[in-house]
Amino acid sequence: MMKYGITAATGHFGQAAVAALNELVGADQVVVIARNTAKARQLFPVNEVRHGDYGEPASLAPALAGVDRVLFISSQPGGAVSRDVQHQNLVAALAAAKVDRVVYTSFPHADQAQSWLAADHQLTEQALRAAGVPAVMVRNNWYLENEASFLQAVANGQPAAYWARQPLGWALEKEYAAGAAKVLTLVDPKPVYEFAGSITSYAELGAATAQASGQPNSATQVSQAQYIAGLEQAGLDHATAALYASFQAPADQGDLKHASDDLPTVLGHALTPLPVAIQAVLAE
């Protein structure tokens, strides 16, 4: 019986991926690998749970023992151990474990992207290849949930500012997670999948949210400096405001505007229509 592992499984993406993979292959074949095993056991009572922490290399070999295929969910930047080191630790463990396949959640067009957010993903993709790990890159565009505050502002008739000038490919996080889980099970996957929703501008997102909520469209484009100033007026310090503003930089740079039908093709059905997806985020 094939064993599938999902790392960093207790986050939102991981939870959705475990649910999708359980449905695809059965929970008895899915090993949950998490830093916080107590939380993982609460979330996944029907799965085998193992301790595995990207920042603790010694924990990774036992976590991967007997696992054939692994969904390698990228960690969040800003931890006590830098993300590039965390990922290098797991790449080394995957190579030593001689797994049959790794599916890595990467950044859109990571080999070409200019955004600072892409840098660790570029390094990880290169490290997987250099280590000889049989890897499939699943490059995720933007989760619609990332825009929850923007959507809530429009839905509540409040000012909703944005500064990115280029469109991007929003879809629900659970759809990206289900796509990654499906790739893990495919017989002959492509080396790279560019997962994205329909390419949409912030202006269009604001209009769709206004329509979905029955409110006037309050979305307004401002400059990056004005966006930061608005966050500061709302009570954030300058460094935090600048950090939040930087999350729109990949869109402004055009890194996220590339259309692709890889995600609905893998899933075998159309993605959730944007107005319905917006309502789902607003309901959370």
PDB file of C-alpha atoms in Angstrom:
ATOM      1  CA  MET A   1       0.000   0.000   0.000  1.00  0.00           C
ATOM      2  CA  MET A   2       1.388   3.389  -0.994  1.00  0.00           C
ATOM      3  CA  LYS A   3       1.956   5.916   1.774  1.00  0.00           C
ATOM      4  CA  TYR A   4       1.468   9.641   1.177  1.00  0.00           C
ATOM      5  CA  GLY A   5       2.885  12.296   3.495  1.00  0.00           C
ATOM      6  CA  ILE A   6       1.850  15.917   3.882  1.00  0.00           C
ATOM      7  CA  THR A   7       4.269  18.246   5.671  1.00  0.00           C
ATOM      8  CA  ALA A   8       3.323  21.448   7.542  1.00  0.00           C
ATOM      9  CA  ALA A   9      -0.147  19.951   7.618  1.00  0.00           C
ATOM     10  CA  THR A  10      -1.814  22.019  10.345  1.00  0.00           C
ATOM     11  CA  GLY A  11      -2.002  25.285   8.370  1.00  0.00           C
ATOM     12  CA  HIS A  12      -5.061  26.216   6.304  1.00  0.00           C
ATOM     13  CA  PHE A  13      -3.514  24.847   3.115  1.00  0.00           C
ATOM     14  CA  GLY A  14      -2.391  21.676   4.833  1.00  0.00           C
ATOM     15  CA  GLN A  15      -5.778  21.014   6.371  1.00  0.00           C
ATOM     16  CA  ALA A  16      -7.479  21.358   2.996  1.00  0.00           C
ATOM     17  CA  ALA A  17      -4.837  19.158   1.352  1.00  0.00           C
ATOM     18  CA  VAL A  18      -5.238  16.396   3.949  1.00  0.00           C
ATOM     19  CA  ALA A  19      -9.016  16.450   3.510  1.00  0.00           C
ATOM     20  CA  ALA A  20      -8.650  16.219  -0.272  1.00  0.00           C
ATOM     21  CA  LEU A  21      -6.047  13.446  -0.147  1.00  0.00           C
ATOM     22  CA  ASN A  22      -8.050  11.450   2.398  1.00  0.00           C
ATOM     23  CA  GLU A  23     -10.934  11.505  -0.058  1.00  0.00           C
ATOM     24  CA  LEU A  24      -8.721  10.528  -2.984  1.00  0.00           C
ATOM     25  CA  VAL A  25      -6.772   7.616  -1.482  1.00  0.00           C
ATOM     26  CA  GLY A  26      -8.218   6.935   1.971  1.00  0.00           C
ATOM     27  CA  ALA A  27      -7.023   8.241   5.346  1.00  0.00           C
ATOM     28  CA  ASP A  28      -5.171   5.005   6.083  1.00  0.00           C
ATOM     29  CA  GLN A  29      -2.684   5.913   3.340  1.00  0.00           C
ATOM     30  CA  VAL A  30      -2.128   9.530   4.432  1.00  0.00           C
ATOM     31  CA  VAL A  31       0.548  10.413   6.987  1.00  0.00           C
ATOM     32  CA  VAL A  32       0.254  13.841   8.578  1.00  0.00           C
ATOM     33  CA  ILE A  33       3.625  15.437   9.359  1.00  0.00           C
ATOM     34  CA  ALA A  34       3.469  18.443  11.645  1.00  0.00           C
ATOM     35  CA  ARG A  35       5.507  20.480  14.086  1.00  0.00           C
ATOM     36  CA  ASN A  36       2.640  20.525  16.609  1.00  0.00           C
ATOM     37  CA  THR A  37       1.496  16.915  16.893  1.00  0.00           C
ATOM     38  CA  ALA A  38      -1.121  17.654  19.564  1.00  0.00           C
ATOM     39  CA  LYS A  39      -2.855  20.099  17.253  1.00  0.00           C
ATOM     40  CA  ALA A  40      -2.478  17.683  14.345  1.00  0.00           C
ATOM     41  CA  ARG A  41      -4.117  14.834  16.256  1.00  0.00           C
ATOM     42  CA  GLN A  42      -7.072  17.070  17.071  1.00  0.00           C
ATOM     43  CA  LEU A  43      -7.421  18.134  13.448  1.00  0.00           C
ATOM     44  CA  PHE A  44      -6.815  14.710  11.895  1.00  0.00           C
ATOM     45  CA  PRO A  45      -8.116  12.012  14.264  1.00  0.00           C
ATOM     46  CA  VAL A  46      -8.333   9.413  11.475  1.00  0.00           C
ATOM     47  CA  ASN A  47      -4.774   9.905  10.156  1.00  0.00           C
ATOM     48  CA  GLU A  48      -1.384   8.732  11.367  1.00  0.00           C
ATOM     49  CA  VAL A  49       0.408  11.765  12.812  1.00  0.00           C
ATOM     50  CA  ARG A  50       4.189  12.136  12.980  1.00  0.00           C
ATOM     51  CA  HIS A  51       6.377  14.886  14.354  1.00  0.00           C
ATOM     52  CA  GLY A  52       8.392  16.710  11.709  1.00  0.00           C
ATOM     53  CA  ASP A  53       9.804  20.222  12.007  1.00  0.00           C
ATOM     54  CA  TYR A  54      11.657  21.892   9.117  1.00  0.00           C
ATOM     55  CA  GLY A  55      13.815  23.666  11.689  1.00  0.00           C
ATOM     56  CA  GLU A  56      14.803  20.401  13.426  1.00  0.00           C
ATOM     57  CA  PRO A  57      16.637  18.223  10.883  1.00  0.00           C
ATOM     58  CA  ALA A  58      16.781  15.232  13.223  1.00  0.00           C
ATOM     59  CA  SER A  59      12.975  15.037  13.269  1.00  0.00           C
ATOM     60  CA  LEU A  60      12.611  14.669   9.502  1.00  0.00           C
ATOM     61  CA  ALA A  61      14.060  11.215   8.795  1.00  0.00           C
ATOM     62  CA  PRO A  62      11.687   9.407  11.187  1.00  0.00           C
ATOM     63  CA  ALA A  63       8.786  11.492   9.879  1.00  0.00           C
ATOM     64  CA  LEU A  64       9.468  10.341   6.318  1.00  0.00           C
ATOM     65  CA  ALA A  65      10.204   6.673   7.071  1.00  0.00           C
ATOM     66  CA  GLY A  66       8.224   4.427   4.742  1.00  0.00           C
ATOM     67  CA  VAL A  67       6.535   7.344   2.968  1.00  0.00           C
ATOM     68  CA  ASP A  68       6.444   7.025  -0.832  1.00  0.00           C
ATOM     69  CA  ARG A  69       5.143  10.417  -1.951  1.00  0.00           C
ATOM     70  CA  VAL A  70       5.278  13.748  -0.135  1.00  0.00           C
ATOM     71  CA  LEU A  71       3.387  17.008  -0.466  1.00  0.00           C
ATOM     72  CA  PHE A  72       6.051  19.530   0.584  1.00  0.00           C
ATOM     73  CA  ILE A  73       4.135  22.618   1.703  1.00  0.00           C
ATOM     74  CA  SER A  74       6.401  25.641   1.803  1.00  0.00           C
ATOM     75  CA  SER A  75       6.860  27.277   5.194  1.00  0.00           C
ATOM     76  CA  GLN A  76       6.138  30.893   6.081  1.00  0.00           C
ATOM     77  CA  PRO A  77       9.006  33.397   5.983  1.00  0.00           C
ATOM     78  CA  GLY A  78      10.137  35.167   9.119  1.00  0.00           C
ATOM     79  CA  GLY A  79      10.650  32.195  11.447  1.00  0.00           C
ATOM     80  CA  ALA A  80      13.456  31.662  13.948  1.00  0.00           C
ATOM     81  CA  VAL A  81      15.128  29.470  11.314  1.00  0.00           C
ATOM     82  CA  SER A  82      15.106  31.166   7.912  1.00  0.00           C
ATOM     83  CA  ARG A  83      12.848  29.616   5.282  1.00  0.00           C
ATOM     84  CA  ASP A  84      15.695  28.801   2.911  1.00  0.00           C
ATOM     85  CA  VAL A  85      17.443  26.802   5.666  1.00  0.00           C
ATOM     86  CA  GLN A  86      14.196  25.086   6.660  1.00  0.00           C
ATOM     87  CA  HIS A  87      13.615  24.027   3.076  1.00  0.00           C
ATOM     88  CA  GLN A  88      17.199  22.849   2.624  1.00  0.00           C
ATOM     89  CA  ASN A  89      16.745  20.656   5.701  1.00  0.00           C
ATOM     90  CA  LEU A  90      13.683  18.984   4.229  1.00  0.00           C
ATOM     91  CA  VAL A  91      15.237  18.601   0.776  1.00  0.00           C
ATOM     92  CA  ALA A  92      18.176  16.747   2.336  1.00  0.00           C
ATOM     93  CA  ALA A  93      15.804  14.488   4.262  1.00  0.00           C
ATOM     94  CA  LEU A  94      13.707  13.778   1.171  1.00  0.00           C
ATOM     95  CA  ALA A  95      16.815  12.840  -0.796  1.00  0.00           C
ATOM     96  CA  ALA A  96      17.999  10.530   1.985  1.00  0.00           C
ATOM     97  CA  ALA A  97      14.554   8.921   2.251  1.00  0.00           C
ATOM     98  CA  LYS A  98      14.545   8.223  -1.497  1.00  0.00           C
ATOM     99  CA  VAL A  99      10.869   9.085  -1.862  1.00  0.00           C
ATOM    100  CA  ASP A 100       9.196   8.309  -5.182  1.00  0.00           C
ATOM    101  CA  ARG A 101       7.754  11.788  -5.691  1.00  0.00           C
ATOM    102  CA  VAL A 102       7.656  15.198  -4.058  1.00  0.00           C
ATOM    103  CA  VAL A 103       5.072  17.835  -4.920  1.00  0.00           C
ATOM    104  CA  TYR A 104       6.380  21.251  -3.846  1.00  0.00           C
ATOM    105  CA  THR A 105       4.127  24.295  -3.436  1.00  0.00           C
ATOM    106  CA  SER A 106       6.037  27.058  -5.186  1.00  0.00           C
ATOM    107  CA  PHE A 107       5.616  30.586  -6.556  1.00  0.00           C
ATOM    108  CA  PRO A 108       4.100  31.457  -9.963  1.00  0.00           C
ATOM    109  CA  HIS A 109       6.708  31.161 -12.717  1.00  0.00           C
ATOM    110  CA  ALA A 110       9.339  30.878  -9.993  1.00  0.00           C
ATOM    111  CA  ASP A 111      12.120  30.490 -12.538  1.00  0.00           C
ATOM    112  CA  GLN A 112      11.358  33.945 -13.968  1.00  0.00           C
ATOM    113  CA  ALA A 113       9.640  35.877 -11.164  1.00  0.00           C
ATOM    114  CA  GLN A 114      11.238  39.095  -9.913  1.00  0.00           C
ATOM    115  CA  SER A 115       9.485  39.404  -6.550  1.00  0.00           C
ATOM    116  CA  TRP A 116      11.457  38.990  -3.332  1.00  0.00           C
ATOM    117  CA  LEU A 117       8.743  36.535  -2.289  1.00  0.00           C
ATOM    118  CA  ALA A 118       9.893  34.198  -5.054  1.00  0.00           C
ATOM    119  CA  ALA A 119      13.540  33.982  -3.963  1.00  0.00           C
ATOM    120  CA  ASP A 120      13.223  31.135  -1.435  1.00  0.00           C
ATOM    121  CA  HIS A 121      11.028  29.192  -3.858  1.00  0.00           C
ATOM    122  CA  GLN A 122      13.614  29.568  -6.608  1.00  0.00           C
ATOM    123  CA  LEU A 123      16.286  28.230  -4.255  1.00  0.00           C
ATOM    124  CA  THR A 124      14.092  25.329  -3.164  1.00  0.00           C
ATOM    125  CA  GLU A 125      13.244  24.287  -6.716  1.00  0.00           C
ATOM    126  CA  GLN A 126      16.954  24.367  -7.551  1.00  0.00           C
ATOM    127  CA  ALA A 127      17.830  22.400  -4.402  1.00  0.00           C
ATOM    128  CA  LEU A 128      15.291  19.669  -5.186  1.00  0.00           C
ATOM    129  CA  ARG A 129      16.701  19.247  -8.682  1.00  0.00           C
ATOM    130  CA  ALA A 130      20.321  19.348  -7.496  1.00  0.00           C
ATOM    131  CA  ALA A 131      19.601  16.676  -4.871  1.00  0.00           C
ATOM    132  CA  GLY A 132      18.065  14.394  -7.482  1.00  0.00           C
ATOM    133  CA  VAL A 133      14.689  14.375  -5.755  1.00  0.00           C
ATOM    134  CA  PRO A 134      11.893  13.428  -8.211  1.00  0.00           C
ATOM    135  CA  ALA A 135       9.891  16.610  -7.779  1.00  0.00           C
ATOM    136  CA  VAL A 136       6.840  18.225  -9.332  1.00  0.00           C
ATOM    137  CA  MET A 137       6.528  21.977  -8.897  1.00  0.00           C
ATOM    138  CA  VAL A 138       3.024  23.224  -8.197  1.00  0.00           C
ATOM    139  CA  ARG A 139       3.291  26.986  -8.537  1.00  0.00           C
ATOM    140  CA  ASN A 140       0.347  28.657  -6.830  1.00  0.00           C
ATOM    141  CA  ASN A 141      -0.947  32.088  -7.776  1.00  0.00           C
ATOM    142  CA  TRP A 142      -2.789  34.123  -5.108  1.00  0.00           C
ATOM    143  CA  TYR A 143      -5.314  32.799  -2.601  1.00  0.00           C
ATOM    144  CA  LEU A 144      -8.507  34.867  -2.576  1.00  0.00           C
ATOM    145  CA  GLU A 145      -8.421  34.626   1.218  1.00  0.00           C
ATOM    146  CA  ASN A 146      -5.351  36.896   1.132  1.00  0.00           C
ATOM    147  CA  GLU A 147      -7.732  39.716   0.220  1.00  0.00           C
ATOM    148  CA  ALA A 148     -10.186  39.159   3.087  1.00  0.00           C
ATOM    149  CA  SER A 149      -9.737  42.666   4.538  1.00  0.00           C
ATOM    150  CA  PHE A 150     -10.175  44.251   1.088  1.00  0.00           C
ATOM    151  CA  LEU A 151     -13.320  42.191   0.450  1.00  0.00           C
ATOM    152  CA  GLN A 152     -14.759  42.983   3.881  1.00  0.00           C
ATOM    153  CA  ALA A 153     -14.151  46.695   3.402  1.00  0.00           C
ATOM    154  CA  VAL A 154     -16.043  46.758   0.093  1.00  0.00           C
ATOM    155  CA  ALA A 155     -18.812  44.553   1.492  1.00  0.00           C
ATOM    156  CA  ASN A 156     -19.204  46.907   4.460  1.00  0.00           C
ATOM    157  CA  GLY A 157     -19.233  50.041   2.297  1.00  0.00           C
ATOM    158  CA  GLN A 158     -15.887  51.209   3.690  1.00  0.00           C
ATOM    159  CA  PRO A 159     -12.912  52.596   1.719  1.00  0.00           C
ATOM    160  CA  ALA A 160     -10.942  49.766   0.101  1.00  0.00           C
ATOM    161  CA  ALA A 161      -7.581  50.822  -1.290  1.00  0.00           C
ATOM    162  CA  TYR A 162      -5.157  48.916  -3.482  1.00  0.00           C
ATOM    163  CA  TRP A 163      -2.001  49.966  -5.288  1.00  0.00           C
ATOM    164  CA  ALA A 164      -1.031  47.055  -7.587  1.00  0.00           C
ATOM    165  CA  ARG A 165      -1.479  47.999 -11.246  1.00  0.00           C
ATOM    166  CA  GLN A 166      -1.413  44.504 -12.770  1.00  0.00           C
ATOM    167  CA  PRO A 167      -4.026  41.714 -12.535  1.00  0.00           C
ATOM    168  CA  LEU A 168      -3.557  38.359 -10.821  1.00  0.00           C
ATOM    169  CA  GLY A 169      -5.114  34.903 -10.643  1.00  0.00           C
ATOM    170  CA  TRP A 170      -7.140  34.545  -7.456  1.00  0.00           C
ATOM    171  CA  ALA A 171      -8.770  31.243  -6.501  1.00  0.00           C
ATOM    172  CA  LEU A 172      -9.830  29.722  -3.202  1.00  0.00           C
ATOM    173  CA  GLU A 173      -7.031  28.233  -1.103  1.00  0.00           C
ATOM    174  CA  LYS A 174      -8.889  24.933  -0.792  1.00  0.00           C
ATOM    175  CA  GLU A 175      -8.887  24.631  -4.599  1.00  0.00           C
ATOM    176  CA  TYR A 176      -5.127  25.105  -4.759  1.00  0.00           C
ATOM    177  CA  ALA A 177      -4.740  22.538  -1.969  1.00  0.00           C
ATOM    178  CA  ALA A 178      -7.014  20.034  -3.689  1.00  0.00           C
ATOM    179  CA  GLY A 179      -5.038  20.498  -6.902  1.00  0.00           C
ATOM    180  CA  ALA A 180      -1.737  19.809  -5.154  1.00  0.00           C
ATOM    181  CA  ALA A 181      -3.179  16.696  -3.505  1.00  0.00           C
ATOM    182  CA  LYS A 182      -4.455  15.454  -6.860  1.00  0.00           C
ATOM    183  CA  VAL A 183      -1.038  15.930  -8.504  1.00  0.00           C
ATOM    184  CA  LEU A 184       0.454  13.750  -5.781  1.00  0.00           C
ATOM    185  CA  THR A 185      -1.737  10.863  -6.991  1.00  0.00           C
ATOM    186  CA  LEU A 186      -1.344  11.239 -10.773  1.00  0.00           C
ATOM    187  CA  VAL A 187       0.320   8.424 -12.710  1.00  0.00           C
ATOM    188  CA  ASP A 188       2.381  10.653 -15.003  1.00  0.00           C
ATOM    189  CA  PRO A 189       2.356  14.300 -13.871  1.00  0.00           C
ATOM    190  CA  LYS A 190       3.979  17.212 -15.661  1.00  0.00           C
ATOM    191  CA  PRO A 191       7.196  18.596 -14.149  1.00  0.00           C
ATOM    192  CA  VAL A 192       5.549  21.965 -13.486  1.00  0.00           C
ATOM    193  CA  TYR A 193       1.983  23.120 -12.955  1.00  0.00           C
ATOM    194  CA  GLU A 194       1.081  26.800 -12.982  1.00  0.00           C
ATOM    195  CA  PHE A 195      -2.045  26.964 -10.818  1.00  0.00           C
ATOM    196  CA  ALA A 196      -4.163  30.105 -11.101  1.00  0.00           C
ATOM    197  CA  GLY A 197      -7.708  31.359 -11.210  1.00  0.00           C
ATOM    198  CA  SER A 198      -9.023  33.683 -13.893  1.00  0.00           C
ATOM    199  CA  ILE A 199      -6.728  36.691 -14.292  1.00  0.00           C
ATOM    200  CA  THR A 200      -8.522  39.588 -12.609  1.00  0.00           C
ATOM    201  CA  SER A 201      -7.616  43.148 -11.616  1.00  0.00           C
ATOM    202  CA  TYR A 202      -8.234  44.674  -8.203  1.00  0.00           C
ATOM    203  CA  ALA A 203     -10.752  47.012  -9.837  1.00  0.00           C
ATOM    204  CA  GLU A 204     -12.660  43.990 -11.157  1.00  0.00           C
ATOM    205  CA  LEU A 205     -12.396  42.266  -7.773  1.00  0.00           C
ATOM    206  CA  GLY A 206     -13.859  45.342  -6.097  1.00  0.00           C
ATOM    207  CA  ALA A 207     -16.721  45.475  -8.598  1.00  0.00           C
ATOM    208  CA  ALA A 208     -17.454  41.759  -8.141  1.00  0.00           C
ATOM    209  CA  THR A 209     -17.451  42.168  -4.356  1.00  0.00           C
ATOM    210  CA  ALA A 210     -19.812  45.133  -4.560  1.00  0.00           C
ATOM    211  CA  GLN A 211     -22.151  43.079  -6.723  1.00  0.00           C
ATOM    212  CA  ALA A 212     -21.947  40.077  -4.400  1.00  0.00           C
ATOM    213  CA  SER A 213     -22.644  42.190  -1.295  1.00  0.00           C
ATOM    214  CA  GLY A 214     -25.116  44.678  -2.739  1.00  0.00           C
ATOM    215  CA  GLN A 215     -22.881  47.604  -1.763  1.00  0.00           C
ATOM    216  CA  PRO A 216     -21.493  50.444  -3.894  1.00  0.00           C
ATOM    217  CA  ASN A 217     -17.982  49.735  -5.144  1.00  0.00           C
ATOM    218  CA  SER A 218     -15.620  51.483  -2.725  1.00  0.00           C
ATOM    219  CA  ALA A 219     -12.396  50.074  -4.221  1.00  0.00           C
ATOM    220  CA  THR A 220      -9.947  52.833  -5.112  1.00  0.00           C
ATOM    221  CA  GLN A 221      -6.500  52.664  -6.650  1.00  0.00           C
ATOM    222  CA  VAL A 222      -3.833  54.729  -4.882  1.00  0.00           C
ATOM    223  CA  SER A 223      -0.068  54.952  -5.084  1.00  0.00           C
ATOM    224  CA  GLN A 224       2.085  52.661  -2.981  1.00  0.00           C
ATOM    225  CA  ALA A 225       3.073  55.620  -0.793  1.00  0.00           C
ATOM    226  CA  GLN A 226      -0.584  56.556  -0.290  1.00  0.00           C
ATOM    227  CA  TYR A 227      -1.423  52.962   0.546  1.00  0.00           C
ATOM    228  CA  ILE A 228       1.286  52.870   3.221  1.00  0.00           C
ATOM    229  CA  ALA A 229       0.152  56.242   4.582  1.00  0.00           C
ATOM    230  CA  GLY A 230      -3.409  54.932   4.865  1.00  0.00           C
ATOM    231  CA  LEU A 231      -2.256  51.944   6.885  1.00  0.00           C
ATOM    232  CA  GLU A 232      -0.257  54.241   9.147  1.00  0.00           C
ATOM    233  CA  GLN A 233      -3.342  56.404   9.673  1.00  0.00           C
ATOM    234  CA  ALA A 234      -5.170  53.221  10.665  1.00  0.00           C
ATOM    235  CA  GLY A 235      -2.617  52.688  13.443  1.00  0.00           C
ATOM    236  CA  LEU A 236       0.196  50.614  11.947  1.00  0.00           C
ATOM    237  CA  ASP A 237       3.821  51.628  12.367  1.00  0.00           C
ATOM    238  CA  HIS A 238       5.696  52.430   9.169  1.00  0.00           C
ATOM    239  CA  ALA A 239       7.649  49.160   8.976  1.00  0.00           C
ATOM    240  CA  THR A 240       4.513  47.035   9.364  1.00  0.00           C
ATOM    241  CA  ALA A 241       2.575  49.183   6.909  1.00  0.00           C
ATOM    242  CA  ALA A 242       5.381  48.893   4.346  1.00  0.00           C
ATOM    243  CA  LEU A 243       5.484  45.111   4.854  1.00  0.00           C
ATOM    244  CA  TYR A 244       1.734  44.799   4.229  1.00  0.00           C
ATOM    245  CA  ALA A 245       2.022  46.995   1.161  1.00  0.00           C
ATOM    246  CA  SER A 246       4.815  44.809  -0.192  1.00  0.00           C
ATOM    247  CA  PHE A 247       2.435  41.862  -0.486  1.00  0.00           C
ATOM    248  CA  GLN A 248       0.912  43.535  -3.557  1.00  0.00           C
ATOM    249  CA  ALA A 249       4.330  43.986  -5.175  1.00  0.00           C
ATOM    250  CA  PRO A 250       4.293  40.637  -7.040  1.00  0.00           C
ATOM    251  CA  ALA A 251       1.048  41.663  -8.723  1.00  0.00           C
ATOM    252  CA  ASP A 252       2.333  45.142  -9.524  1.00  0.00           C
ATOM    253  CA  GLN A 253       5.487  43.658 -11.032  1.00  0.00           C
ATOM    254  CA  GLY A 254       3.422  41.407 -13.293  1.00  0.00           C
ATOM    255  CA  ASP A 255       4.571  38.143 -11.711  1.00  0.00           C
ATOM    256  CA  LEU A 256       0.970  36.982 -11.194  1.00  0.00           C
ATOM    257  CA  LYS A 257      -0.750  37.955 -14.443  1.00  0.00           C
ATOM    258  CA  HIS A 258      -0.066  34.748 -16.372  1.00  0.00           C
ATOM    259  CA  ALA A 259      -3.196  32.818 -17.351  1.00  0.00           C
ATOM    260  CA  SER A 260      -3.250  29.031 -17.022  1.00  0.00           C
ATOM    261  CA  ASP A 261      -5.900  26.319 -17.061  1.00  0.00           C
ATOM    262  CA  ASP A 262      -3.710  23.843 -15.138  1.00  0.00           C
ATOM    263  CA  LEU A 263      -5.755  24.055 -11.926  1.00  0.00           C
ATOM    264  CA  PRO A 264      -9.233  23.319 -13.341  1.00  0.00           C
ATOM    265  CA  THR A 265      -7.692  20.705 -15.640  1.00  0.00           C
ATOM    266  CA  VAL A 266      -6.126  18.835 -12.709  1.00  0.00           C
ATOM    267  CA  LEU A 267      -9.258  19.157 -10.599  1.00  0.00           C
ATOM    268  CA  GLY A 268     -11.449  17.975 -13.461  1.00  0.00           C
ATOM    269  CA  HIS A 269     -13.974  20.775 -13.048  1.00  0.00           C
ATOM    270  CA  ALA A 270     -14.303  24.539 -13.305  1.00  0.00           C
ATOM    271  CA  LEU A 271     -13.128  26.681 -10.420  1.00  0.00           C
ATOM    272  CA  THR A 272     -15.614  28.336  -8.095  1.00  0.00           C
ATOM    273  CA  PRO A 273     -16.992  31.425  -9.893  1.00  0.00           C
ATOM    274  CA  LEU A 274     -15.490  34.600  -8.459  1.00  0.00           C
ATOM    275  CA  PRO A 275     -18.732  36.029  -6.978  1.00  0.00           C
ATOM    276  CA  VAL A 276     -19.420  32.715  -5.216  1.00  0.00           C
ATOM    277  CA  ALA A 277     -15.817  32.482  -4.009  1.00  0.00           C
ATOM    278  CA  ILE A 278     -16.039  36.055  -2.674  1.00  0.00           C
ATOM    279  CA  GLN A 279     -19.182  35.188  -0.740  1.00  0.00           C
ATOM    280  CA  ALA A 280     -17.415  32.153   0.726  1.00  0.00           C
ATOM    281  CA  VAL A 281     -14.518  34.309   1.983  1.00  0.00           C
ATOM    282  CA  LEU A 282     -16.895  36.942   3.374  1.00  0.00           C
ATOM    283  CA  ALA A 283     -18.773  34.220   5.267  1.00  0.00           C
ATOM    284  CA  GLU A 284     -15.664  32.988   7.081  1.00  0.00           C
TER     285      GLU A 284
END
